[in-house]
């Protein structure tokens, strides 16, 4: 287990295996434990697998200020982890908010990203293009209200959380959120990065992604449209690959780990 500190915020990370570095970035409401089905496969294939608990989750720091959860600040945490291990660049794989973070890193720190895989969440510039995606993202507005969002998710033994997410490891995730005090910090990612004014702002203009990118979307995703992923090709200057998983829900790496592992191992150079 490693620890690195940036501006007083500690990021804790695990390292497994030896070889070219691969960083796995989780999203809401998970911690690095999300990737337990991928770590052995990647390590056995000859990669050094780096799995942080991102800011606000698990054993890592949980600053109180909403603005502390800006993707640019969290990106600095990830690059600090790489520097702590002596790596100038790595393959980056992200899911949910971790995918948004991967897009940000590939755009603003292209020298740090070798190959990139985005699971579920497409490029930020393509996210709001579809009216259907805006409809599916209703919960992001709810999450803007401190206290109200927390109560909605947790009342009646987390009934709304269970019904809305359909997370395949609901009890385990809830136990971690309670034990680690991660619910409000996790919601602060939404408050810091998608406040209401961003819904009506002009589309983001980010530097084109130069790295080879694979986008993976699953047909059973309750929160994300296929379009927001396929339209991401417009934001990629390097090679683009799209994969569609039939039947899997939002947490594809838990529901179809073998398929996800096969895609990742086929995509990442060894």
GROMACS .gro file of C-alpha atoms in nm:
model
  270
    1UNK     CA    1   0.000   0.000   0.000
    2UNK     CA    2   0.128   0.347  -0.089
    3UNK     CA    3   0.037   0.695   0.028
    4UNK     CA    4   0.096   1.029  -0.137
    5UNK     CA    5  -0.009   1.376  -0.023
    6UNK     CA    6  -0.104   1.675  -0.239
    7UNK     CA    7  -0.185   2.005  -0.066
    8UNK     CA    8  -0.272   1.824   0.256
    9UNK     CA    9  -0.496   1.558   0.097
   10UNK     CA   10  -0.372   1.200   0.118
   11UNK     CA   11  -0.437   0.945  -0.157
   12UNK     CA   12  -0.396   0.581  -0.064
   13UNK     CA   13  -0.326   0.330  -0.339
   14UNK     CA   14  -0.254  -0.039  -0.391
   15UNK     CA   15   0.002  -0.184  -0.633
   16UNK     CA   16  -0.009  -0.538  -0.773
   17UNK     CA   17   0.226  -0.700  -1.023
   18UNK     CA   18   0.520  -0.579  -1.227
   19UNK     CA   19   0.545  -0.437  -1.576
   20UNK     CA   20   0.399  -0.142  -1.765
   21UNK     CA   21   0.182   0.062  -1.526
   22UNK     CA   22  -0.198   0.062  -1.552
   23UNK     CA   23  -0.402   0.296  -1.329
   24UNK     CA   24  -0.763   0.197  -1.251
   25UNK     CA   25  -0.992   0.486  -1.154
   26UNK     CA   26  -1.326   0.417  -0.985
   27UNK     CA   27  -1.636   0.637  -0.972
   28UNK     CA   28  -1.944   0.691  -0.754
   29UNK     CA   29  -2.021   0.527  -0.513
   30UNK     CA   30  -1.726   0.290  -0.520
   31UNK     CA   31  -1.369   0.275  -0.394
   32UNK     CA   32  -1.071   0.101  -0.547
   33UNK     CA   33  -1.234  -0.226  -0.439
   34UNK     CA   34  -1.448  -0.198  -0.752
   35UNK     CA   35  -1.161  -0.334  -0.962
   36UNK     CA   36  -1.112  -0.660  -0.774
   37UNK     CA   37  -1.213  -0.861  -1.081
   38UNK     CA   38  -0.961  -0.685  -1.306
   39UNK     CA   39  -0.650  -0.657  -1.090
   40UNK     CA   40  -0.549  -1.027  -1.101
   41UNK     CA   41  -0.609  -1.056  -1.476
   42UNK     CA   42  -0.404  -0.747  -1.557
   43UNK     CA   43  -0.124  -0.839  -1.316
   44UNK     CA   44  -0.106  -1.195  -1.450
   45UNK     CA   45  -0.080  -1.049  -1.802
   46UNK     CA   46   0.235  -0.860  -1.706
   47UNK     CA   47   0.115  -0.519  -1.591
   48UNK     CA   48   0.180  -0.325  -1.274
   49UNK     CA   49  -0.174  -0.245  -1.160
   50UNK     CA   50  -0.220   0.073  -0.956
   51UNK     CA   51  -0.554   0.119  -0.781
   52UNK     CA   52  -0.612   0.435  -0.577
   53UNK     CA   53  -0.900   0.513  -0.348
   54UNK     CA   54  -0.972   0.848  -0.510
   55UNK     CA   55  -1.017   1.164  -0.304
   56UNK     CA   56  -1.326   1.135  -0.085
   57UNK     CA   57  -1.341   0.756  -0.083
   58UNK     CA   58  -1.207   0.463   0.116
   59UNK     CA   59  -0.887   0.530   0.304
   60UNK     CA   60  -0.802   0.851   0.119
   61UNK     CA   61  -0.852   1.207   0.239
   62UNK     CA   62  -1.195   1.369   0.250
   63UNK     CA   63  -1.164   1.748   0.248
   64UNK     CA   64  -1.476   1.936   0.355
   65UNK     CA   65  -1.482   2.200   0.080
   66UNK     CA   66  -1.688   2.120  -0.227
   67UNK     CA   67  -1.435   2.288  -0.455
   68UNK     CA   68  -1.171   2.041  -0.336
   69UNK     CA   69  -1.335   1.778  -0.559
   70UNK     CA   70  -1.263   1.948  -0.891
   71UNK     CA   71  -1.144   1.694  -1.147
   72UNK     CA   72  -0.834   1.903  -1.204
   73UNK     CA   73  -0.736   1.869  -0.838
   74UNK     CA   74  -0.813   1.498  -0.833
   75UNK     CA   75  -0.610   1.460  -1.152
   76UNK     CA   76  -0.316   1.606  -0.962
   77UNK     CA   77  -0.364   1.330  -0.703
   78UNK     CA   78  -0.334   1.067  -0.977
   79UNK     CA   79  -0.023   1.218  -1.132
   80UNK     CA   80   0.128   1.238  -0.782
   81UNK     CA   81   0.067   0.864  -0.741
   82UNK     CA   82   0.252   0.800  -1.068
   83UNK     CA   83   0.539   1.022  -0.959
   84UNK     CA   84   0.553   0.846  -0.623
   85UNK     CA   85   0.610   0.519  -0.810
   86UNK     CA   86   0.862   0.671  -1.049
   87UNK     CA   87   0.640   0.655  -1.359
   88UNK     CA   88   0.632   0.931  -1.619
   89UNK     CA   89   0.321   0.788  -1.789
   90UNK     CA   90   0.074   0.501  -1.761
   91UNK     CA   91  -0.223   0.337  -1.923
   92UNK     CA   92  -0.537   0.483  -1.763
   93UNK     CA   93  -0.868   0.301  -1.725
   94UNK     CA   94  -1.168   0.474  -1.569
   95UNK     CA   95  -1.529   0.394  -1.490
   96UNK     CA   96  -1.812   0.640  -1.414
   97UNK     CA   97  -1.650   0.951  -1.257
   98UNK     CA   98  -1.320   0.771  -1.295
   99UNK     CA   99  -1.380   0.773  -1.672
  100UNK     CA  100  -1.450   1.148  -1.662
  101UNK     CA  101  -1.124   1.186  -1.471
  102UNK     CA  102  -0.942   0.976  -1.732
  103UNK     CA  103  -1.075   1.202  -2.010
  104UNK     CA  104  -0.954   1.509  -1.817
  105UNK     CA  105  -0.609   1.360  -1.767
  106UNK     CA  106  -0.579   1.260  -2.132
  107UNK     CA  107  -0.682   1.612  -2.238
  108UNK     CA  108  -0.480   1.824  -1.997
  109UNK     CA  109  -0.185   1.594  -1.918
  110UNK     CA  110  -0.135   1.404  -2.245
  111UNK     CA  111   0.224   1.321  -2.159
  112UNK     CA  112   0.097   1.116  -1.860
  113UNK     CA  113  -0.148   0.893  -2.055
  114UNK     CA  114  -0.026   0.615  -2.283
  115UNK     CA  115  -0.351   0.430  -2.369
  116UNK     CA  116  -0.689   0.517  -2.217
  117UNK     CA  117  -1.008   0.316  -2.169
  118UNK     CA  118  -1.335   0.482  -2.065
  119UNK     CA  119  -1.601   0.250  -1.926
  120UNK     CA  120  -1.961   0.379  -1.932
  121UNK     CA  121  -1.891   0.755  -1.939
  122UNK     CA  122  -1.795   0.933  -2.260
  123UNK     CA  123  -1.610   1.256  -2.318
  124UNK     CA  124  -1.745   1.557  -2.122
  125UNK     CA  125  -1.806   1.752  -2.445
  126UNK     CA  126  -2.039   1.480  -2.577
  127UNK     CA  127  -2.222   1.415  -2.252
  128UNK     CA  128  -2.495   1.682  -2.270
  129UNK     CA  129  -2.557   1.672  -2.646
  130UNK     CA  130  -2.849   1.430  -2.621
  131UNK     CA  131  -3.185   1.532  -2.464
  132UNK     CA  132  -3.222   1.168  -2.361
  133UNK     CA  133  -2.896   1.189  -2.165
  134UNK     CA  134  -3.016   1.502  -1.988
  135UNK     CA  135  -3.333   1.316  -1.892
  136UNK     CA  136  -3.134   1.021  -1.758
  137UNK     CA  137  -2.915   1.257  -1.555
  138UNK     CA  138  -3.197   1.393  -1.336
  139UNK     CA  139  -3.023   1.265  -1.023
  140UNK     CA  140  -2.730   1.502  -1.082
  141UNK     CA  141  -2.960   1.794  -1.005
  142UNK     CA  142  -3.088   1.624  -0.691
  143UNK     CA  143  -2.731   1.566  -0.578
  144UNK     CA  144  -2.665   1.942  -0.580
  145UNK     CA  145  -2.866   1.988  -0.259
  146UNK     CA  146  -2.656   1.912   0.051
  147UNK     CA  147  -2.848   1.721   0.314
  148UNK     CA  148  -3.148   1.659   0.090
  149UNK     CA  149  -2.953   1.429  -0.142
  150UNK     CA  150  -2.795   1.244   0.149
  151UNK     CA  151  -3.133   1.193   0.313
  152UNK     CA  152  -3.297   1.076  -0.010
  153UNK     CA  153  -3.027   0.816  -0.064
  154UNK     CA  154  -3.009   0.683   0.292
  155UNK     CA  155  -3.363   0.692   0.436
  156UNK     CA  156  -3.553   0.365   0.488
  157UNK     CA  157  -3.231   0.161   0.497
  158UNK     CA  158  -3.097   0.321   0.177
  159UNK     CA  159  -3.411   0.220  -0.017
  160UNK     CA  160  -3.377   0.483  -0.291
  161UNK     CA  161  -3.007   0.411  -0.330
  162UNK     CA  162  -3.080   0.040  -0.371
  163UNK     CA  163  -3.365   0.092  -0.618
  164UNK     CA  164  -3.198   0.360  -0.826
  165UNK     CA  165  -2.847   0.217  -0.862
  166UNK     CA  166  -2.917  -0.155  -0.882
  167UNK     CA  167  -2.554  -0.193  -0.779
  168UNK     CA  168  -2.453  -0.561  -0.787
  169UNK     CA  169  -2.270  -0.518  -0.454
  170UNK     CA  170  -2.517  -0.287  -0.283
  171UNK     CA  171  -2.468  -0.408   0.074
  172UNK     CA  172  -2.090  -0.399   0.046
  173UNK     CA  173  -2.089  -0.051  -0.104
  174UNK     CA  174  -2.327   0.086   0.158
  175UNK     CA  175  -2.113  -0.065   0.435
  176UNK     CA  176  -1.805   0.105   0.289
  177UNK     CA  177  -1.980   0.441   0.248
  178UNK     CA  178  -2.091   0.431   0.613
  179UNK     CA  179  -1.762   0.305   0.753
  180UNK     CA  180  -1.548   0.550   0.555
  181UNK     CA  181  -1.782   0.851   0.568
  182UNK     CA  182  -1.769   0.874   0.189
  183UNK     CA  183  -2.127   0.962   0.092
  184UNK     CA  184  -2.107   1.342   0.114
  185UNK     CA  185  -1.754   1.354  -0.035
  186UNK     CA  186  -1.877   1.134  -0.320
  187UNK     CA  187  -2.170   1.367  -0.383
  188UNK     CA  188  -1.929   1.660  -0.375
  189UNK     CA  189  -1.779   1.531  -0.702
  190UNK     CA  190  -2.116   1.619  -0.863
  191UNK     CA  191  -2.140   1.951  -0.680
  192UNK     CA  192  -1.791   2.056  -0.784
  193UNK     CA  193  -1.799   1.944  -1.147
  194UNK     CA  194  -2.160   1.953  -1.276
  195UNK     CA  195  -2.336   2.239  -1.098
  196UNK     CA  196  -2.668   2.344  -1.258
  197UNK     CA  197  -2.516   2.622  -1.466
  198UNK     CA  198  -2.311   2.367  -1.662
  199UNK     CA  199  -2.632   2.214  -1.798
  200UNK     CA  200  -2.704   2.526  -2.004
  201UNK     CA  201  -2.349   2.638  -2.073
  202UNK     CA  202  -2.191   2.595  -2.418
  203UNK     CA  203  -2.029   2.254  -2.469
  204UNK     CA  204  -1.685   2.215  -2.318
  205UNK     CA  205  -1.392   2.272  -2.549
  206UNK     CA  206  -1.101   2.056  -2.438
  207UNK     CA  207  -0.774   1.974  -2.613
  208UNK     CA  208  -0.824   1.669  -2.838
  209UNK     CA  209  -0.715   1.343  -2.680
  210UNK     CA  210  -0.397   1.224  -2.847
  211UNK     CA  211  -0.376   0.881  -2.684
  212UNK     CA  212  -0.539   0.569  -2.830
  213UNK     CA  213  -0.881   0.541  -2.663
  214UNK     CA  214  -1.128   0.258  -2.616
  215UNK     CA  215  -1.482   0.345  -2.510
  216UNK     CA  216  -1.699   0.068  -2.364
  217UNK     CA  217  -2.073   0.104  -2.304
  218UNK     CA  218  -2.319  -0.159  -2.177
  219UNK     CA  219  -2.678  -0.191  -2.296
  220UNK     CA  220  -2.821  -0.231  -1.945
  221UNK     CA  221  -2.680   0.100  -1.814
  222UNK     CA  222  -2.956   0.280  -1.625
  223UNK     CA  223  -2.788   0.623  -1.633
  224UNK     CA  224  -2.603   0.661  -1.962
  225UNK     CA  225  -2.696   0.660  -2.328
  226UNK     CA  226  -2.492   0.497  -2.601
  227UNK     CA  227  -2.471   0.827  -2.789
  228UNK     CA  228  -2.269   1.003  -2.521
  229UNK     CA  229  -2.004   0.735  -2.567
  230UNK     CA  230  -2.005   0.697  -2.944
  231UNK     CA  231  -2.000   1.076  -2.997
  232UNK     CA  232  -1.677   1.083  -2.798
  233UNK     CA  233  -1.494   0.974  -3.111
  234UNK     CA  234  -1.511   1.338  -3.225
  235UNK     CA  235  -1.289   1.438  -2.933
  236UNK     CA  236  -1.015   1.184  -2.999
  237UNK     CA  237  -0.729   1.272  -3.233
  238UNK     CA  238  -0.558   0.937  -3.178
  239UNK     CA  239  -0.697   0.591  -3.261
  240UNK     CA  240  -1.055   0.533  -3.141
  241UNK     CA  241  -1.219   0.198  -3.064
  242UNK     CA  242  -1.576   0.141  -2.949
  243UNK     CA  243  -1.711  -0.173  -2.780
  244UNK     CA  244  -2.074  -0.243  -2.686
  245UNK     CA  245  -2.145  -0.500  -2.414
  246UNK     CA  246  -2.485  -0.662  -2.443
  247UNK     CA  247  -2.689  -0.713  -2.128
  248UNK     CA  248  -2.450  -0.580  -1.867
  249UNK     CA  249  -2.558  -0.295  -1.641
  250UNK     CA  250  -2.365   0.013  -1.533
  251UNK     CA  251  -2.114  -0.184  -1.327
  252UNK     CA  252  -1.996  -0.397  -1.617
  253UNK     CA  253  -1.667  -0.491  -1.451
  254UNK     CA  254  -1.860  -0.662  -1.171
  255UNK     CA  255  -2.136  -0.813  -1.385
  256UNK     CA  256  -1.922  -0.925  -1.680
  257UNK     CA  257  -1.563  -0.928  -1.551
  258UNK     CA  258  -1.437  -1.181  -1.804
  259UNK     CA  259  -1.566  -0.976  -2.099
  260UNK     CA  260  -1.423  -0.654  -1.959
  261UNK     CA  261  -1.088  -0.820  -1.891
  262UNK     CA  262  -1.076  -0.962  -2.241
  263UNK     CA  263  -1.138  -0.619  -2.393
  264UNK     CA  264  -0.879  -0.448  -2.174
  265UNK     CA  265  -0.613  -0.708  -2.243
  266UNK     CA  266  -0.681  -0.692  -2.615
  267UNK     CA  267  -0.657  -0.313  -2.614
  268UNK     CA  268  -0.354  -0.250  -2.393
  269UNK     CA  269  -0.012  -0.306  -2.555
  270UNK     CA  270   0.218  -0.548  -2.382
   0.00000   0.00000   0.00000
